[in-house]
Short mmCIF file of C-alpha atoms in Angstrom, two decimals:
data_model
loop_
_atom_site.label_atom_id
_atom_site.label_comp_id
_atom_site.label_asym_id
_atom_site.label_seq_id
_atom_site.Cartn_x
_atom_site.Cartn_y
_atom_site.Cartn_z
CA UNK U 1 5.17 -7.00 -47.86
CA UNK U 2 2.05 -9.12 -48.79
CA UNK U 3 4.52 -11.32 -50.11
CA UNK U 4 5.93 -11.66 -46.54
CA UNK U 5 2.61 -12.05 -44.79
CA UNK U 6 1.50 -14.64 -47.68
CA UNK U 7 4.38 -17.11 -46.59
CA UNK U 8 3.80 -16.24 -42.62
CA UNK U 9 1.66 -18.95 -41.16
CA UNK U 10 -2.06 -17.88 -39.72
CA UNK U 11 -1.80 -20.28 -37.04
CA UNK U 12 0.00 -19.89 -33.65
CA UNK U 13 0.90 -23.54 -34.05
CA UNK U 14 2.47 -22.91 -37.64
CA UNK U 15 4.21 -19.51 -36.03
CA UNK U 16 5.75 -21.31 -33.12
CA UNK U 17 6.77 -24.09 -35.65
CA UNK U 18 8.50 -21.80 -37.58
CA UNK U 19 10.17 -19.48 -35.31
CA UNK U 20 11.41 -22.59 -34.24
CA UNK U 21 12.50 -24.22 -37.46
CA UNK U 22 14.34 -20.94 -38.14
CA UNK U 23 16.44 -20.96 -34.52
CA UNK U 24 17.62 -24.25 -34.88
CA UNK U 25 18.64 -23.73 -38.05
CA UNK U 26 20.89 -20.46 -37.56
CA UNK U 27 22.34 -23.05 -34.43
CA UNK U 28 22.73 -25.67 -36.89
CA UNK U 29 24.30 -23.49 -39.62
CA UNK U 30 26.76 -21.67 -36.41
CA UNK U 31 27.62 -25.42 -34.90
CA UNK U 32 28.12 -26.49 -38.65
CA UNK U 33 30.55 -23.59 -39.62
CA UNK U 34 32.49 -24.24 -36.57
CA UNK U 35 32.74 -27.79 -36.84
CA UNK U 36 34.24 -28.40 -40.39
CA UNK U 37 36.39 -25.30 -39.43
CA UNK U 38 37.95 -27.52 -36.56
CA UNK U 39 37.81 -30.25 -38.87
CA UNK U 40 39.78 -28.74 -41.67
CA UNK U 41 42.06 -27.29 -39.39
CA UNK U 42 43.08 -30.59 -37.69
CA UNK U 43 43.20 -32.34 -41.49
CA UNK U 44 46.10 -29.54 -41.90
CA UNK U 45 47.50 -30.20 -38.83
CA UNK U 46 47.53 -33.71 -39.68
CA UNK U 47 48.93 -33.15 -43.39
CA UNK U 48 52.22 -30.64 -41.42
CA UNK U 49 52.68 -34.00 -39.38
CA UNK U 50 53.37 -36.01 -42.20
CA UNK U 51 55.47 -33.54 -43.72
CA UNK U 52 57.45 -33.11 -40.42
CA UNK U 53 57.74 -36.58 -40.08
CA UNK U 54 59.19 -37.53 -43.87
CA UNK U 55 61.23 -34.28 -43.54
CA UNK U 56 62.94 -35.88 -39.94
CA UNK U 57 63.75 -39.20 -42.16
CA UNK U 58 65.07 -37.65 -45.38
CA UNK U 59 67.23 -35.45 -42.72
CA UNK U 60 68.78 -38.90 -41.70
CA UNK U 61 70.52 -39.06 -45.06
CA UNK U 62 71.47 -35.43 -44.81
CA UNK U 63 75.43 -35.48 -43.56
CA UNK U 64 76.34 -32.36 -42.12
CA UNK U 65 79.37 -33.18 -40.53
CA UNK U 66 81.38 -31.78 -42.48
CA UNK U 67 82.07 -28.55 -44.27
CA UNK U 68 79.61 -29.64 -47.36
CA UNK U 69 76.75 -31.20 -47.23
CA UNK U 70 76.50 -34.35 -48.47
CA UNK U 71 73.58 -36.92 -49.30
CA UNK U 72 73.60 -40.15 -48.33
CA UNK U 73 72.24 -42.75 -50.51
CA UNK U 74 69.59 -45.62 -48.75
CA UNK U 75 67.89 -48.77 -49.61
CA UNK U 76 64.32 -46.81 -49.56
CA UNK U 77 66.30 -43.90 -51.86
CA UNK U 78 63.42 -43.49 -54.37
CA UNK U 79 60.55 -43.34 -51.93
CA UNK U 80 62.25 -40.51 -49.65
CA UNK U 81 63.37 -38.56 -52.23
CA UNK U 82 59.48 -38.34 -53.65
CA UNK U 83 58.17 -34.65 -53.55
CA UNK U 84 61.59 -33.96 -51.62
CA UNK U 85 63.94 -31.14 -52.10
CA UNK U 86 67.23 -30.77 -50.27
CA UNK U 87 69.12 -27.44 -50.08
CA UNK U 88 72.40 -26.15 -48.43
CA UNK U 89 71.97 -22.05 -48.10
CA UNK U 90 70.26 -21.17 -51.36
CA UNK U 91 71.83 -23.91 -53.49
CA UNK U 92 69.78 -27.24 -54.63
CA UNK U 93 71.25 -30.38 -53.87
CA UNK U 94 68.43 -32.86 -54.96
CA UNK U 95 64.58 -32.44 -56.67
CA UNK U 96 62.21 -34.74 -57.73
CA UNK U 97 61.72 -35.03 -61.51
CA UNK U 98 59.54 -33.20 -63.23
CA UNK U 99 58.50 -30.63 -60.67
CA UNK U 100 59.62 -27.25 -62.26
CA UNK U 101 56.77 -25.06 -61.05
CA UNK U 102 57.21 -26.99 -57.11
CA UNK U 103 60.33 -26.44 -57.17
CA UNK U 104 60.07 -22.57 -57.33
CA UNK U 105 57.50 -22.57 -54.61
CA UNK U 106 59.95 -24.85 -52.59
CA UNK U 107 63.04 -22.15 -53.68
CA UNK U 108 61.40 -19.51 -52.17
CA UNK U 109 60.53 -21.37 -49.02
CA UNK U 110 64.23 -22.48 -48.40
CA UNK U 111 65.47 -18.42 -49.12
CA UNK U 112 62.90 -17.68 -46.25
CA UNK U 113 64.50 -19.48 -43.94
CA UNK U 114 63.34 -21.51 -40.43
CA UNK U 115 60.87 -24.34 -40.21
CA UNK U 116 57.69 -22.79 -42.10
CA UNK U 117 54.45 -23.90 -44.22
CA UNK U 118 52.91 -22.93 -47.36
CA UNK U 119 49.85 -24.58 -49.34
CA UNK U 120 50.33 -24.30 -52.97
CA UNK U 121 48.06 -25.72 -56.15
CA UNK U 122 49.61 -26.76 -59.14
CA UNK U 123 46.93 -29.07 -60.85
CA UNK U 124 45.81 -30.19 -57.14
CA UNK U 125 46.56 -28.67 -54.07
CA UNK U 126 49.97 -29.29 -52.37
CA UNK U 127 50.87 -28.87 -49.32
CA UNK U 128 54.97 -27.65 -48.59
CA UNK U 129 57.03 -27.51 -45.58
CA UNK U 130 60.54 -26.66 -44.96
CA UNK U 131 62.47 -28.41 -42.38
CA UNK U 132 65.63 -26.69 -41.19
CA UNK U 133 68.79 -29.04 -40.96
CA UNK U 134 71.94 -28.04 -39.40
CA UNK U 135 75.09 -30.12 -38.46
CA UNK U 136 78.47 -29.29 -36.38
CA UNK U 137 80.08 -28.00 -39.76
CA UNK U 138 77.38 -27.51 -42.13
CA UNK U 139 73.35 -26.21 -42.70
CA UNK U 140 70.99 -27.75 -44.41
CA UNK U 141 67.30 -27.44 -45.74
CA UNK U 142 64.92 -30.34 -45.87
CA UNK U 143 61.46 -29.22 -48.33
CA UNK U 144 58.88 -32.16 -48.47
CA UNK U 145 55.72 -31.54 -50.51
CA UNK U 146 52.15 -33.79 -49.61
CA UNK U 147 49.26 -33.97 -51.93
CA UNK U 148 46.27 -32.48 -50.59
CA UNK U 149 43.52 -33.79 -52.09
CA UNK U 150 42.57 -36.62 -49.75
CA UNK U 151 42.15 -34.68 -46.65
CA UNK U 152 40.48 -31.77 -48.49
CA UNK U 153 38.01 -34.93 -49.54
CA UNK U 154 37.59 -36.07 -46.32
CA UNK U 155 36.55 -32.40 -45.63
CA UNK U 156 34.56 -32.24 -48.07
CA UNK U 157 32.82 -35.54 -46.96
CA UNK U 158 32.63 -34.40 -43.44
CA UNK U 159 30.79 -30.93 -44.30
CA UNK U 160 28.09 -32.98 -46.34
CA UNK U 161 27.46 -35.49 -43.63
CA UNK U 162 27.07 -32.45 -41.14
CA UNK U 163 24.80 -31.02 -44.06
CA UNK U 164 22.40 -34.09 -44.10
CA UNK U 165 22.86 -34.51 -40.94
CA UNK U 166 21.11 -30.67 -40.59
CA UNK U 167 18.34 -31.19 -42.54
CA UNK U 168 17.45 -34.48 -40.90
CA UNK U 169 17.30 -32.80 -37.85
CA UNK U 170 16.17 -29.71 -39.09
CA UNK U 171 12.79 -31.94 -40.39
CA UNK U 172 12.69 -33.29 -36.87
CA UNK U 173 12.96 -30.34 -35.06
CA UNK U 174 9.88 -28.99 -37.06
CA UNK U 175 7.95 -32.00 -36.72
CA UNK U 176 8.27 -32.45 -32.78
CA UNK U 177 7.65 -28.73 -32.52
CA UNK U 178 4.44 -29.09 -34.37
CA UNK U 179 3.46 -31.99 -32.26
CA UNK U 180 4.32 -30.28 -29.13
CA UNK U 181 2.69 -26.91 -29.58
CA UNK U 182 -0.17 -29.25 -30.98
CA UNK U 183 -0.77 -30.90 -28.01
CA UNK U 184 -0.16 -27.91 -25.51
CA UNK U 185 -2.62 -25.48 -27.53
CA UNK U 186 -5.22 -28.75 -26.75
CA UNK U 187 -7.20 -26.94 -24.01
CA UNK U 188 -7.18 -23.69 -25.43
CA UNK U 189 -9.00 -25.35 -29.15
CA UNK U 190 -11.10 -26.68 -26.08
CA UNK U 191 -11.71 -23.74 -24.22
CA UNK U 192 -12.81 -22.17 -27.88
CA UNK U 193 -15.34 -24.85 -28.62
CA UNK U 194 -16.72 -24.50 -25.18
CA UNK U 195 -16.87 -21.02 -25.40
CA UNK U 196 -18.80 -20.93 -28.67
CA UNK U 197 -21.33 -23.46 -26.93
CA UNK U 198 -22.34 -21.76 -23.62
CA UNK U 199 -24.45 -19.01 -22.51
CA UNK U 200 -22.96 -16.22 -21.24
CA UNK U 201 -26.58 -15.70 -19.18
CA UNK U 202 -27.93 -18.94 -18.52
CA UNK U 203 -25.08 -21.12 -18.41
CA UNK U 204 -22.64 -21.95 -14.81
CA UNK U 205 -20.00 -23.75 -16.66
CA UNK U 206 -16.82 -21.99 -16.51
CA UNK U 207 -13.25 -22.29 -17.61
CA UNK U 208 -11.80 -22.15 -13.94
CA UNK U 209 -13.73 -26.03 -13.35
CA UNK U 210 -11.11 -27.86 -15.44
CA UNK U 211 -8.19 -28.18 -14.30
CA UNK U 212 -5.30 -27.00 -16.84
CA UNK U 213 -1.84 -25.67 -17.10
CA UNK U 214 -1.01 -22.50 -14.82
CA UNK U 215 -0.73 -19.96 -17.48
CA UNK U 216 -4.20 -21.57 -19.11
CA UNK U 217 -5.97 -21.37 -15.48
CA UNK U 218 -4.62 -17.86 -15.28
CA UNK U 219 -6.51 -16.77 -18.49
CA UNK U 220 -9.49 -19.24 -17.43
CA UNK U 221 -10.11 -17.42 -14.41
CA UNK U 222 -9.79 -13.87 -16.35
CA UNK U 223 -12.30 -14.71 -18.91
CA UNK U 224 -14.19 -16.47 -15.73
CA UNK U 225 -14.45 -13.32 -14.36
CA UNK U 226 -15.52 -11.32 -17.71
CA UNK U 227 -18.43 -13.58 -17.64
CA UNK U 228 -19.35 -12.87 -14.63
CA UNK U 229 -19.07 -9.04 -14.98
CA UNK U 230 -20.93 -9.95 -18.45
CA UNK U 231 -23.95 -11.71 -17.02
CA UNK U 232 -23.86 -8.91 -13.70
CA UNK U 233 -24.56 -6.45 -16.66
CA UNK U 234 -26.88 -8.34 -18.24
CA UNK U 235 -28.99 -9.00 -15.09
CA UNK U 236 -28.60 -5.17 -14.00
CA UNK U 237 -30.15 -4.07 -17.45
CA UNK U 238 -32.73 -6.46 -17.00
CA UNK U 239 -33.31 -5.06 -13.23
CA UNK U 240 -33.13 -1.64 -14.44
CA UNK U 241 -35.72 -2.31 -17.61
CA UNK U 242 -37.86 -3.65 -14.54
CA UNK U 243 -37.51 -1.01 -12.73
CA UNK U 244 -38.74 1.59 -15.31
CA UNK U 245 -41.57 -0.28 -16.13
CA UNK U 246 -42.61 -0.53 -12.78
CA UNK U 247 -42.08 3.11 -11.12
CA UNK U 248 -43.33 4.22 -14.61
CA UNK U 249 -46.94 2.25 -14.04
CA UNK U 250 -48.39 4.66 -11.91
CA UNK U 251 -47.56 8.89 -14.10
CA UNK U 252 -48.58 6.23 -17.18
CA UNK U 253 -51.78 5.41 -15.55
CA UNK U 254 -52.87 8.45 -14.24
CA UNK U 255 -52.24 10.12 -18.43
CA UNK U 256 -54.26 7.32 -19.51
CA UNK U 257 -57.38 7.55 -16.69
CA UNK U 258 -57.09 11.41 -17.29
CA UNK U 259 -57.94 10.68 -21.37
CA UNK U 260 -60.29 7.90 -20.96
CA UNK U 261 -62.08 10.52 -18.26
CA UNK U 262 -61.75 13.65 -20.82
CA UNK U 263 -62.61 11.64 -23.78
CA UNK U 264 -66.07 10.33 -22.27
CA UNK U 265 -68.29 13.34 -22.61
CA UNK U 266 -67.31 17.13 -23.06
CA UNK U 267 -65.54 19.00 -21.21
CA UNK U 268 -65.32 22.54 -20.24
CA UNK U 269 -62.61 24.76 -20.55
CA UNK U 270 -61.80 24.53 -17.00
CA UNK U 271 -61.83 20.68 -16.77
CA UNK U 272 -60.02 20.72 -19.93
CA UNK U 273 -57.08 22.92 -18.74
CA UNK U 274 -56.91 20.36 -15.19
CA UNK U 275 -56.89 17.24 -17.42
CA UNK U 276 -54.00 18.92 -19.22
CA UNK U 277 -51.89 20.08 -15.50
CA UNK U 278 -52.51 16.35 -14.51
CA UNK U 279 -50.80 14.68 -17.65
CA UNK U 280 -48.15 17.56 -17.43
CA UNK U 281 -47.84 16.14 -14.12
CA UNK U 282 -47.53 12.82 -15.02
CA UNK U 283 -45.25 13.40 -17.79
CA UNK U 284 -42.85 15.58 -15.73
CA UNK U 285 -42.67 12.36 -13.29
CA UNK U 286 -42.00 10.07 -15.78
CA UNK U 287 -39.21 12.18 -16.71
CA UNK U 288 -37.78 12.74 -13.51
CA UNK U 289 -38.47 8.58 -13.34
CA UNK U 290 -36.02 8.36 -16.10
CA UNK U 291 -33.49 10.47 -15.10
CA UNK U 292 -33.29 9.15 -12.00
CA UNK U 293 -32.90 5.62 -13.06
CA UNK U 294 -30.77 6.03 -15.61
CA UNK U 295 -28.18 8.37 -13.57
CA UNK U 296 -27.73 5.56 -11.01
CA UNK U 297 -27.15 3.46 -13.96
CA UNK U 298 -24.33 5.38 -14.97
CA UNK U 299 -22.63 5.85 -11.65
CA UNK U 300 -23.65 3.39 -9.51
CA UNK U 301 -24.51 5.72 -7.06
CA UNK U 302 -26.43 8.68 -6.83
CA UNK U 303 -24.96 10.36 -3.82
CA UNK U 304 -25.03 13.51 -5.75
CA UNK U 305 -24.58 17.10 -3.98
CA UNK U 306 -28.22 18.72 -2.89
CA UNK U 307 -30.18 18.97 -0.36
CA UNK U 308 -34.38 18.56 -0.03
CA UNK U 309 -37.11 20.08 2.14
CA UNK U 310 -38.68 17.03 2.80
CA UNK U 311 -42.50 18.23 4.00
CA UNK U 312 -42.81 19.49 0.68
CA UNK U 313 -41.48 16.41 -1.46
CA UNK U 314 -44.33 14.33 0.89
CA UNK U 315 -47.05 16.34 0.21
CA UNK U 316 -46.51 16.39 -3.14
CA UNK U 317 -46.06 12.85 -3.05
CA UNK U 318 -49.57 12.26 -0.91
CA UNK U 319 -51.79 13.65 -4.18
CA UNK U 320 -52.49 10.48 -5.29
CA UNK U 321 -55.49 9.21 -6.97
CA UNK U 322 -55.25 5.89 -5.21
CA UNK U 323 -54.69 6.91 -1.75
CA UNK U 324 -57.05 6.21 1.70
CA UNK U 325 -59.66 7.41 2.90
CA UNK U 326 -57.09 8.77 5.67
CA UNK U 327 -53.75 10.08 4.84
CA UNK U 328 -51.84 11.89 7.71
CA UNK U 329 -48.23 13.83 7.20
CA UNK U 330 -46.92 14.87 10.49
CA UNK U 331 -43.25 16.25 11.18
CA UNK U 332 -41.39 17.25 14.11
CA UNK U 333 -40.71 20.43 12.79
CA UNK U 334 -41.19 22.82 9.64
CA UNK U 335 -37.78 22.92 8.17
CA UNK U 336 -36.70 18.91 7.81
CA UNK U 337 -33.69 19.29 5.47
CA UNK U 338 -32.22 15.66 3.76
CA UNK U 339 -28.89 15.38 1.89
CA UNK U 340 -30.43 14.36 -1.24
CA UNK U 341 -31.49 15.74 -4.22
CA UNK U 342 -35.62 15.96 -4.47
CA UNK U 343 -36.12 13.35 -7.44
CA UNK U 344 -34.43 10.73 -5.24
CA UNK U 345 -36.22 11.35 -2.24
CA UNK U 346 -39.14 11.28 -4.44
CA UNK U 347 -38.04 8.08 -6.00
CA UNK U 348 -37.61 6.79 -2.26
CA UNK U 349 -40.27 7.29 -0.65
CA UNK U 350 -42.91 6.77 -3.69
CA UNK U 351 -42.98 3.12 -3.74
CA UNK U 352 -43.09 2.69 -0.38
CA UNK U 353 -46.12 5.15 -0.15
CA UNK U 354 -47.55 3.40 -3.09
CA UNK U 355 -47.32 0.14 -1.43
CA UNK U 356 -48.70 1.17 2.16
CA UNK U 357 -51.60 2.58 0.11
CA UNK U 358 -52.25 -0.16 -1.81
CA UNK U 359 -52.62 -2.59 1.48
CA UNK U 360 -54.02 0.12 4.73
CA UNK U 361 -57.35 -0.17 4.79
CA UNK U 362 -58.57 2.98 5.69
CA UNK U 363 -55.39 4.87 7.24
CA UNK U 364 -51.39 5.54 5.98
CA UNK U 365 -49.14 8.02 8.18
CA UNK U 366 -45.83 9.54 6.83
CA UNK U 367 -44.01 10.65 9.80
CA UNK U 368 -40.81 12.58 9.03
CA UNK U 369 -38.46 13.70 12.21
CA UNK U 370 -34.87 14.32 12.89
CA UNK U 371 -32.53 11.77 13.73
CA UNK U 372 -28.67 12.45 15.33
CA UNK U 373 -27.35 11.06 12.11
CA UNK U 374 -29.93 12.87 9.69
CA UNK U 375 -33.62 12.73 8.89
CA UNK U 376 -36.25 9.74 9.50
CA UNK U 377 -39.56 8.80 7.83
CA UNK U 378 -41.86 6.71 8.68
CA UNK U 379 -44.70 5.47 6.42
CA UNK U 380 -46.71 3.32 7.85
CA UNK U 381 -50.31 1.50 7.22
CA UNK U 382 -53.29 -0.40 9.33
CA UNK U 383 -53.28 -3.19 6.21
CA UNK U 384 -52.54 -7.21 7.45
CA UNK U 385 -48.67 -6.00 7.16
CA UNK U 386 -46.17 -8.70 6.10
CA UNK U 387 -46.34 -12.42 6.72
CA UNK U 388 -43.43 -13.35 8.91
CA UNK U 389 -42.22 -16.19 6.36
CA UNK U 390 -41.26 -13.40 3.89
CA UNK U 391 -39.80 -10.85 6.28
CA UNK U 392 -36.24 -11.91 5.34
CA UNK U 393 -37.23 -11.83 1.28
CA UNK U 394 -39.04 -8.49 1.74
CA UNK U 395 -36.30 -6.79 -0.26
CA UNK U 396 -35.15 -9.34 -2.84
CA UNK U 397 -36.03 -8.33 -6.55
CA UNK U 398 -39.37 -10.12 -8.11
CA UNK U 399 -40.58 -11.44 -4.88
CA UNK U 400 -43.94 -10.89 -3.17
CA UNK U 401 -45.68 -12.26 -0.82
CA UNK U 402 -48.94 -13.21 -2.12
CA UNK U 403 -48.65 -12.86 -6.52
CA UNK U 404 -52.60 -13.83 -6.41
CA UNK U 405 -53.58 -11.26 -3.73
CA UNK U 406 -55.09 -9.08 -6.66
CA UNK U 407 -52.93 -6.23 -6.50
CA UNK U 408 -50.57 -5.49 -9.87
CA UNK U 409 -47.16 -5.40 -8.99
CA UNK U 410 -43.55 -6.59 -10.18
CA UNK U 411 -41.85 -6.53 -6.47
CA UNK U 412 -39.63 -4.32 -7.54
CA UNK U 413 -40.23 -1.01 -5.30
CA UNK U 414 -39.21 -2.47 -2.28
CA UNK U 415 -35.80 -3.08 -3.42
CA UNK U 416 -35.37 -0.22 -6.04
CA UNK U 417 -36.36 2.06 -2.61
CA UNK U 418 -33.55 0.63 -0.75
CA UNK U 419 -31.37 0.60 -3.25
CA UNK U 420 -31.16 4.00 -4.28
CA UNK U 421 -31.61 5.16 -0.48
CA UNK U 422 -27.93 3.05 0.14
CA UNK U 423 -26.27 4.98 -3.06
CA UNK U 424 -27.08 8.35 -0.86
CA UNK U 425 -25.60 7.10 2.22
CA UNK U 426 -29.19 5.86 3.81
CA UNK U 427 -31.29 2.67 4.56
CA UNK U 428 -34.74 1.30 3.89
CA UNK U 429 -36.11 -1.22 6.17
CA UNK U 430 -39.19 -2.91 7.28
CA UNK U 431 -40.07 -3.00 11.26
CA UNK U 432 -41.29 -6.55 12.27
CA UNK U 433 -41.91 -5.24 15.81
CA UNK U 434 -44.78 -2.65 14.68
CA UNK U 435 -48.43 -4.21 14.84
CA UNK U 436 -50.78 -4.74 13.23
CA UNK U 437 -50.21 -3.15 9.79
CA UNK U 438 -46.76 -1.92 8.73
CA UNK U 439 -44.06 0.10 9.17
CA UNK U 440 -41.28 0.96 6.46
CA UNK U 441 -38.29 3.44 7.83
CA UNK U 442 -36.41 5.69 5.93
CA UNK U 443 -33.21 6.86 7.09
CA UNK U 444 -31.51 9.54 5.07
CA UNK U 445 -28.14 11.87 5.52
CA UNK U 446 -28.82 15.57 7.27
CA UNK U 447 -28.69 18.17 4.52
#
């Protein structure tokens, strides 16, 4: 077996090469077989002819007129009656000299009767036929013998010309096939060299752009595509790394204000124990951060089963450190129920609380109400709202409107908010109508 694999090429181009080296020449061996077999069959066809034909003219001096057959003498006696053998029934009438062992073979083909062939070697092969005679009075049997050696040589020649003849085109066959496959596997040693030099991020270059043979563009526009699915994943890891840094910013900060704030001068027991609830807290949302993230990067969507009381999930989303000096909640009834489970809500609505806070100046309102499709909030803020030239990029990843307005921020929220309120069935979106200040709406499935 390793023997085998030792002698099979490694290269597609030596594979195809030999697959077809090896077809041509079981072709070559099947045409050859068949050929010399015609060709030694017509030879023998040729040698009967002769023997028919000097059997017709030694019948000439055959006289069967009569009652007994006689033999008539001619001018071109001794080259007739060369390899000749005359009979009447079973009895010989004439031999050539010196042919003992013949002229047993020839016996036995008279005794048998009719106009029949055999092929006989005594020294060389020979080649006897038996030529019926028969008269008015009499029968006779004409047995001519022909030497076969110069037809079996021109066989012979024949099957070694068709031998060369194999081989030459058996060397051609390989070589064209080499150069063929060669040239056709061209663009795909192209396509590898190309492949090994581009950037499966940062590079636009693609297979599809050159323009090749159709099963070449067929697998150039499938490995297109894998790049593009490859650099989709790449940028949605990078989105999703951003987007745990960011929603992680604000549990983070609040652990590390809480230490900094315990660590500055003692504390008593009391104070102690609160420091501890808040960085609970904060841990328990960066947890719930995590999960939350990471399930929608699993599934793509995080339309799973649940349902939320959503007064609740807002006023536990309004305790923040870095809120107003006015923060409002108002609802259009007690029992506002969203098809959602509470991390996403939570996950929805915080940045665009944590962004309305960071601009109002002095007041932010969540308004929650019914809608006939579901539930609605509202958050909005008295701050200088959003500039009109960035209304239409207010949801694009990494963009703000002012990066030197001296608030820290990735502009990630925004979209994150909307994102994961789509995967649930619901929309995020800004109201350019509402002045002055802003106004985000949340739209959200009935539970």
């Amino acid at each position: 077996m390793n023997g085998v694999r030792r002698l099979t090429p490694r290269t597609l181009r030596g594979r195809l090469s030999l697959v077809a080296l090896l077809t041509a020449a079981l072709l070559m061996l099947v045409l050859t077989v068949a050929f010399n077999s015609v060709a030694r069959h017509r030879l023998q066809h040729q040698a009967d002819e002769e023997l028919r034909t000097r059997a017709a003219a030694v019948a000439t001096t055959v006289d069967t007129r009569g009652t007994t057959v006689r033999v008539l003498e001619s001018s071109n006696d001794a080259l007739l009656d060369a390899n000749v053998w005359i009979y009447t029934g079973r009895h010989l009438l004439e031999q050539p000299p010196a042919a003992a062992q013949l002229t047993r073979v020839a016996d036995a083909l008279a005794r048998r009767g009719g106009q029949r062939c055999v092929t006989a070697t005594v020294r060389r092969p020979l080649r006897l036929c038996a030529q019926p005679v028969a008269g008015p009075g009499s029968r006779a049997t004409v047995v001519t013998a022909l030497d076969l050696s110069p037809y079996r040589s021109s066989a012979d020649t024949l099957l070694l010309g068709s031998l060369a003849l194999d081989a030459l085109m058996l060397a051609c066959t390989y070589a064209l096939t080499r150069l063929a496959v060669g040239r056709a596997l061209r663009p795909v040693r192209t396509m590898t060299d190309q492949a090994t030099q581009w950037s499966a991020v940062a590079s636009e270059e693609r297979f599809g752009s050159v323009r090749q043979p159709a099963e070449l563009a067929r697998l150039g526009g499938s490995l297109d595509a894998l790049l593009d699915r490859i650099r989709t994943l790449l940028r949605y890891e990078r989105r999703l790394t951003g987007e745990l840094s960011h929603e992680l910013r604000t549990p983070l900060s609040r652990i590390v204000a809480e230490l900094d704030w315990w660590q500055a001068r003692p504390r008593t027991a009391d104070q102690t124990s609160a420091t501890h609830q808040v960085i609970a807290d904060a841990a328990e949302s960066m947890r719930t951060i995590c999960d939350t993230l990471l399930d929608d990067a699993r599934d793509s969507t995080l339309a799973a089963p649940g349902t939320t009381e959503v007064l609740p999930v807002l006023h536990m989303l309004a305790q923040v450190p870095y809120a107003p000096s006015h923060l409002t909640i108002t609802a259009d009834g007690p029992h506002l129920v969203a098809g959602v489970p509470p991390a996403l809500l939570e996950r929805i609505v915080s940045p665009l609380l944590a962004n309305a806070c960071r601009y109002a100046v002095t007041t932010v309102t969540l308004r929650a109400h019914r809608t006939p499709d579901g539930v609605r909030v509202d958050i909005v803020d008295d701050g200088p709202g959003v500039p009109p030239r960035f209304a239409a990029r207010l949801f694009e990843p990494g963009r703000r409107a002012d990066p030197g307005d001296g608030h820290a921020g990735a502009g990630l929220g925004l979209p994150l908010a909307r994102r994961l309120a789509r995967s649930a069935g619901g929309e995020v979106s800004y109201d350019a109508e509402h002045a002055p200040g802003a106004r985000f709406v949340v739209t959200l499935p009935a539970g």
